[in-house]
Amino acid sequence: PYVGNQDFDPLQLHKRFGIVPMRHAEVKHGRLAMLAAVAWPMQELIHPVLVKALTALRLPHHLLTVDGYTPSLLHGGLDAPEVTAAFAFMTVAGSLAEMPDIRRRMAAGLAFNEYAPNSVAGDLDFDPLNLSTDLGVTDRFELQEAEIINGRLAMLACMAYVMIEANGQRIIDFSPW
């Protein structure tokens, strides 16, 4: 049995791509979504305060759209120089973070987006807090299952954020600021 497998694949993607690469992709996207589910509302809360501080210091910036939103796909403003620099930084940082995994797979004779059939999704040999180092098989399976479930929930939360902002509303109302 695979972690997170509920036998729900109405598009039959596992037949086209295989279950192992799909599981690796789900874990990566779930982890990013868990970060985004926390970061999106936090930046909605903190960003206006930073913009007011920059305005008070009379520093030139383009950090808010015309309607007062933070720059996004839904509200524009992504062409601002500050945003472009942040995108470039995140692209380089993400690429550097992915390189050790790609090198490890290439050393094993696997293609760019190919994984060993017995590989564990998300296992990057990085556990600085020793959360799963000494766990038994059952406990490790349950920890991985919890990560999959929380990742799926976070992906749904991010979709809800998009729908909220697409309707012209804010995720967090920071009008008291």
mmCIF file of C-alpha atoms in Angstrom:
data_model
loop_
_atom_site.group_PDB
_atom_site.id
_atom_site.type_symbol
_atom_site.label_atom_id
_atom_site.label_comp_id
_atom_site.label_asym_id
_atom_site.label_seq_id
_atom_site.Cartn_x
_atom_site.Cartn_y
_atom_site.Cartn_z
ATOM 1 C CA PRO A 1 0.000 0.000 0.000
ATOM 2 C CA TYR A 2 1.123 3.510 -0.804
ATOM 3 C CA VAL A 3 0.923 6.392 1.611
ATOM 4 C CA GLY A 4 -2.203 8.452 0.995
ATOM 5 C CA ASN A 5 -3.669 5.933 -1.449
ATOM 6 C CA GLN A 6 -7.455 6.096 -1.338
ATOM 7 C CA ASP A 7 -7.950 4.437 -4.764
ATOM 8 C CA PHE A 8 -9.338 7.729 -6.080
ATOM 9 C CA ASP A 9 -7.900 8.570 -9.491
ATOM 10 C CA PRO A 10 -10.814 9.395 -11.803
ATOM 11 C CA LEU A 11 -8.465 10.688 -14.526
ATOM 12 C CA GLN A 12 -6.336 7.519 -14.313
ATOM 13 C CA LEU A 13 -3.146 9.582 -14.088
ATOM 14 C CA HIS A 14 -1.259 6.763 -12.385
ATOM 15 C CA LYS A 15 -1.598 4.663 -15.538
ATOM 16 C CA ARG A 16 -0.094 7.400 -17.700
ATOM 17 C CA PHE A 17 2.681 8.667 -15.408
ATOM 18 C CA GLY A 18 3.063 5.945 -12.762
ATOM 19 C CA ILE A 19 2.238 6.159 -9.078
ATOM 20 C CA VAL A 20 5.782 6.887 -7.846
ATOM 21 C CA PRO A 21 6.422 10.170 -9.726
ATOM 22 C CA MET A 22 2.881 11.307 -8.968
ATOM 23 C CA ARG A 23 3.426 10.650 -5.249
ATOM 24 C CA HIS A 24 6.710 12.610 -5.286
ATOM 25 C CA ALA A 25 4.968 15.513 -7.043
ATOM 26 C CA GLU A 26 2.098 15.437 -4.556
ATOM 27 C CA VAL A 27 4.443 15.591 -1.564
ATOM 28 C CA LYS A 28 6.418 18.507 -3.070
ATOM 29 C CA HIS A 29 3.259 20.433 -3.938
ATOM 30 C CA GLY A 30 1.747 19.638 -0.548
ATOM 31 C CA ARG A 31 4.790 20.967 1.276
ATOM 32 C CA LEU A 32 4.762 24.163 -0.774
ATOM 33 C CA ALA A 33 1.022 24.533 -0.192
ATOM 34 C CA MET A 34 1.477 24.120 3.572
ATOM 35 C CA LEU A 35 3.979 26.986 3.509
ATOM 36 C CA ALA A 36 1.704 29.070 1.276
ATOM 37 C CA ALA A 37 -1.380 28.400 3.414
ATOM 38 C CA VAL A 38 0.383 30.171 6.276
ATOM 39 C CA ALA A 39 2.403 32.711 4.287
ATOM 40 C CA TRP A 40 -0.437 34.074 2.133
ATOM 41 C CA PRO A 41 -2.574 35.407 5.007
ATOM 42 C CA MET A 42 0.541 36.549 6.877
ATOM 43 C CA GLN A 43 1.755 38.622 3.949
ATOM 44 C CA GLU A 44 -1.752 40.099 3.609
ATOM 45 C CA LEU A 45 -1.403 41.171 7.230
ATOM 46 C CA ILE A 46 2.211 42.370 7.205
ATOM 47 C CA HIS A 47 2.584 43.813 3.690
ATOM 48 C CA PRO A 48 0.516 47.004 4.227
ATOM 49 C CA VAL A 49 2.520 47.796 7.362
ATOM 50 C CA LEU A 50 5.760 47.495 5.393
ATOM 51 C CA VAL A 51 4.393 49.653 2.589
ATOM 52 C CA LYS A 52 3.388 52.367 5.074
ATOM 53 C CA ALA A 53 6.877 52.242 6.580
ATOM 54 C CA LEU A 54 8.514 52.615 3.153
ATOM 55 C CA THR A 55 6.144 55.466 2.318
ATOM 56 C CA ALA A 56 6.974 57.196 5.601
ATOM 57 C CA LEU A 57 10.685 56.893 4.758
ATOM 58 C CA ARG A 58 9.932 58.358 1.310
ATOM 59 C CA LEU A 59 11.544 55.395 -0.429
ATOM 60 C CA PRO A 60 10.405 54.779 -4.005
ATOM 61 C CA HIS A 61 8.443 51.560 -4.349
ATOM 62 C CA HIS A 62 5.680 49.874 -6.338
ATOM 63 C CA LEU A 63 4.549 47.442 -3.681
ATOM 64 C CA LEU A 64 0.787 48.000 -3.818
ATOM 65 C CA THR A 65 -1.588 47.887 -6.757
ATOM 66 C CA VAL A 66 -3.893 50.805 -7.535
ATOM 67 C CA ASP A 67 -6.698 49.271 -5.460
ATOM 68 C CA GLY A 68 -4.416 48.659 -2.458
ATOM 69 C CA TYR A 69 -3.839 44.929 -2.933
ATOM 70 C CA THR A 70 -0.464 43.263 -2.794
ATOM 71 C CA PRO A 71 0.852 42.314 -6.249
ATOM 72 C CA SER A 72 -0.597 39.036 -7.537
ATOM 73 C CA LEU A 73 -1.834 37.282 -10.648
ATOM 74 C CA LEU A 74 -5.380 38.327 -9.818
ATOM 75 C CA HIS A 75 -4.712 41.996 -9.092
ATOM 76 C CA GLY A 76 -1.688 42.810 -11.248
ATOM 77 C CA GLY A 77 1.418 44.559 -10.085
ATOM 78 C CA LEU A 78 3.750 41.669 -10.881
ATOM 79 C CA ASP A 79 5.661 43.837 -13.335
ATOM 80 C CA ALA A 80 7.101 45.984 -10.531
ATOM 81 C CA PRO A 81 10.913 45.816 -10.301
ATOM 82 C CA GLU A 82 10.807 44.707 -6.675
ATOM 83 C CA VAL A 83 8.553 41.777 -7.541
ATOM 84 C CA THR A 84 10.706 40.749 -10.511
ATOM 85 C CA ALA A 85 13.780 40.617 -8.287
ATOM 86 C CA ALA A 86 11.915 38.494 -5.732
ATOM 87 C CA PHE A 87 10.753 36.076 -8.469
ATOM 88 C CA ALA A 88 14.314 35.759 -9.765
ATOM 89 C CA PHE A 89 15.647 35.076 -6.272
ATOM 90 C CA MET A 90 12.991 32.445 -5.543
ATOM 91 C CA THR A 91 13.592 30.735 -8.903
ATOM 92 C CA VAL A 92 17.318 30.445 -8.205
ATOM 93 C CA ALA A 93 16.740 29.324 -4.599
ATOM 94 C CA GLY A 94 14.195 26.702 -5.676
ATOM 95 C CA SER A 95 16.513 25.395 -8.382
ATOM 96 C CA LEU A 96 19.411 25.126 -5.947
ATOM 97 C CA ALA A 97 17.213 23.279 -3.451
ATOM 98 C CA GLU A 98 16.166 20.770 -6.132
ATOM 99 C CA MET A 99 19.685 20.071 -7.441
ATOM 100 C CA PRO A 100 20.823 17.546 -4.778
ATOM 101 C CA ASP A 101 17.778 15.345 -5.451
ATOM 102 C CA ILE A 102 18.323 15.528 -9.216
ATOM 103 C CA ARG A 103 22.025 14.672 -8.814
ATOM 104 C CA ARG A 104 21.197 11.726 -6.524
ATOM 105 C CA ARG A 105 18.746 10.314 -9.081
ATOM 106 C CA MET A 106 21.158 10.857 -11.968
ATOM 107 C CA ALA A 107 23.915 9.049 -10.021
ATOM 108 C CA ALA A 108 21.523 6.113 -9.677
ATOM 109 C CA GLY A 109 21.083 6.076 -13.473
ATOM 110 C CA LEU A 110 17.583 7.551 -13.448
ATOM 111 C CA ALA A 111 16.284 10.150 -15.910
ATOM 112 C CA PHE A 112 15.515 13.762 -14.961
ATOM 113 C CA ASN A 113 11.959 13.100 -13.749
ATOM 114 C CA GLU A 114 12.278 9.397 -12.961
ATOM 115 C CA TYR A 115 12.228 7.884 -9.485
ATOM 116 C CA ALA A 116 13.234 4.461 -8.230
ATOM 117 C CA PRO A 117 10.143 2.261 -7.764
ATOM 118 C CA ASN A 118 11.008 1.676 -4.097
ATOM 119 C CA SER A 119 11.734 5.355 -3.318
ATOM 120 C CA VAL A 120 9.899 7.115 -0.507
ATOM 121 C CA ALA A 121 8.207 10.319 -1.634
ATOM 122 C CA GLY A 122 9.647 13.369 0.060
ATOM 123 C CA ASP A 123 12.545 11.538 1.704
ATOM 124 C CA LEU A 124 15.472 13.898 1.190
ATOM 125 C CA ASP A 125 17.654 12.540 4.017
ATOM 126 C CA PHE A 126 17.037 15.785 5.874
ATOM 127 C CA ASP A 127 15.595 15.478 9.369
ATOM 128 C CA PRO A 128 17.349 18.055 11.593
ATOM 129 C CA LEU A 129 14.782 17.662 14.382
ATOM 130 C CA ASN A 130 14.934 13.835 14.256
ATOM 131 C CA LEU A 131 11.171 13.585 13.894
ATOM 132 C CA SER A 132 11.220 10.312 11.974
ATOM 133 C CA THR A 133 14.724 8.946 12.494
ATOM 134 C CA ASP A 134 13.865 6.496 15.267
ATOM 135 C CA LEU A 135 10.279 5.724 14.280
ATOM 136 C CA GLY A 136 9.093 2.231 13.567
ATOM 137 C CA VAL A 137 7.548 1.269 10.248
ATOM 138 C CA THR A 138 3.956 1.832 11.376
ATOM 139 C CA ASP A 139 4.677 5.185 13.015
ATOM 140 C CA ARG A 140 6.649 6.367 9.981
ATOM 141 C CA PHE A 141 3.759 5.353 7.689
ATOM 142 C CA GLU A 142 1.307 7.298 9.870
ATOM 143 C CA LEU A 143 3.599 10.361 9.838
ATOM 144 C CA GLN A 144 3.807 10.237 6.044
ATOM 145 C CA GLU A 145 0.038 9.752 5.839
ATOM 146 C CA ALA A 146 -0.489 12.833 8.034
ATOM 147 C CA GLU A 147 1.835 14.868 5.794
ATOM 148 C CA ILE A 148 -0.118 13.837 2.681
ATOM 149 C CA ILE A 149 -3.464 14.693 4.280
ATOM 150 C CA ASN A 150 -2.229 18.062 5.576
ATOM 151 C CA GLY A 151 -0.682 18.824 2.186
ATOM 152 C CA ARG A 152 -3.970 18.073 0.432
ATOM 153 C CA LEU A 153 -5.827 20.281 2.893
ATOM 154 C CA ALA A 154 -3.308 23.090 2.355
ATOM 155 C CA MET A 155 -3.716 22.811 -1.434
ATOM 156 C CA LEU A 156 -7.477 23.219 -0.962
ATOM 157 C CA ALA A 157 -6.875 26.208 1.330
ATOM 158 C CA CYS A 158 -4.731 27.882 -1.343
ATOM 159 C CA MET A 159 -7.486 27.305 -3.899
ATOM 160 C CA ALA A 160 -9.941 28.901 -1.465
ATOM 161 C CA TYR A 161 -7.612 31.912 -1.146
ATOM 162 C CA VAL A 162 -7.585 32.286 -4.928
ATOM 163 C CA MET A 163 -11.388 32.094 -5.084
ATOM 164 C CA ILE A 164 -11.755 34.652 -2.275
ATOM 165 C CA GLU A 165 -9.427 37.119 -3.974
ATOM 166 C CA ALA A 166 -10.948 36.458 -7.414
ATOM 167 C CA ASN A 167 -14.255 37.689 -5.952
ATOM 168 C CA GLY A 168 -12.599 40.969 -4.991
ATOM 169 C CA GLN A 169 -12.388 40.205 -1.296
ATOM 170 C CA ARG A 170 -9.411 40.040 1.012
ATOM 171 C CA ILE A 171 -8.352 36.944 2.908
ATOM 172 C CA ILE A 172 -7.638 39.056 5.979
ATOM 173 C CA ASP A 173 -9.262 42.421 6.469
ATOM 174 C CA PHE A 174 -6.499 44.697 7.690
ATOM 175 C CA SER A 175 -8.586 47.871 7.772
ATOM 176 C CA PRO A 176 -7.657 48.546 11.452
ATOM 177 C CA TRP A 177 -4.064 49.105 10.301
#
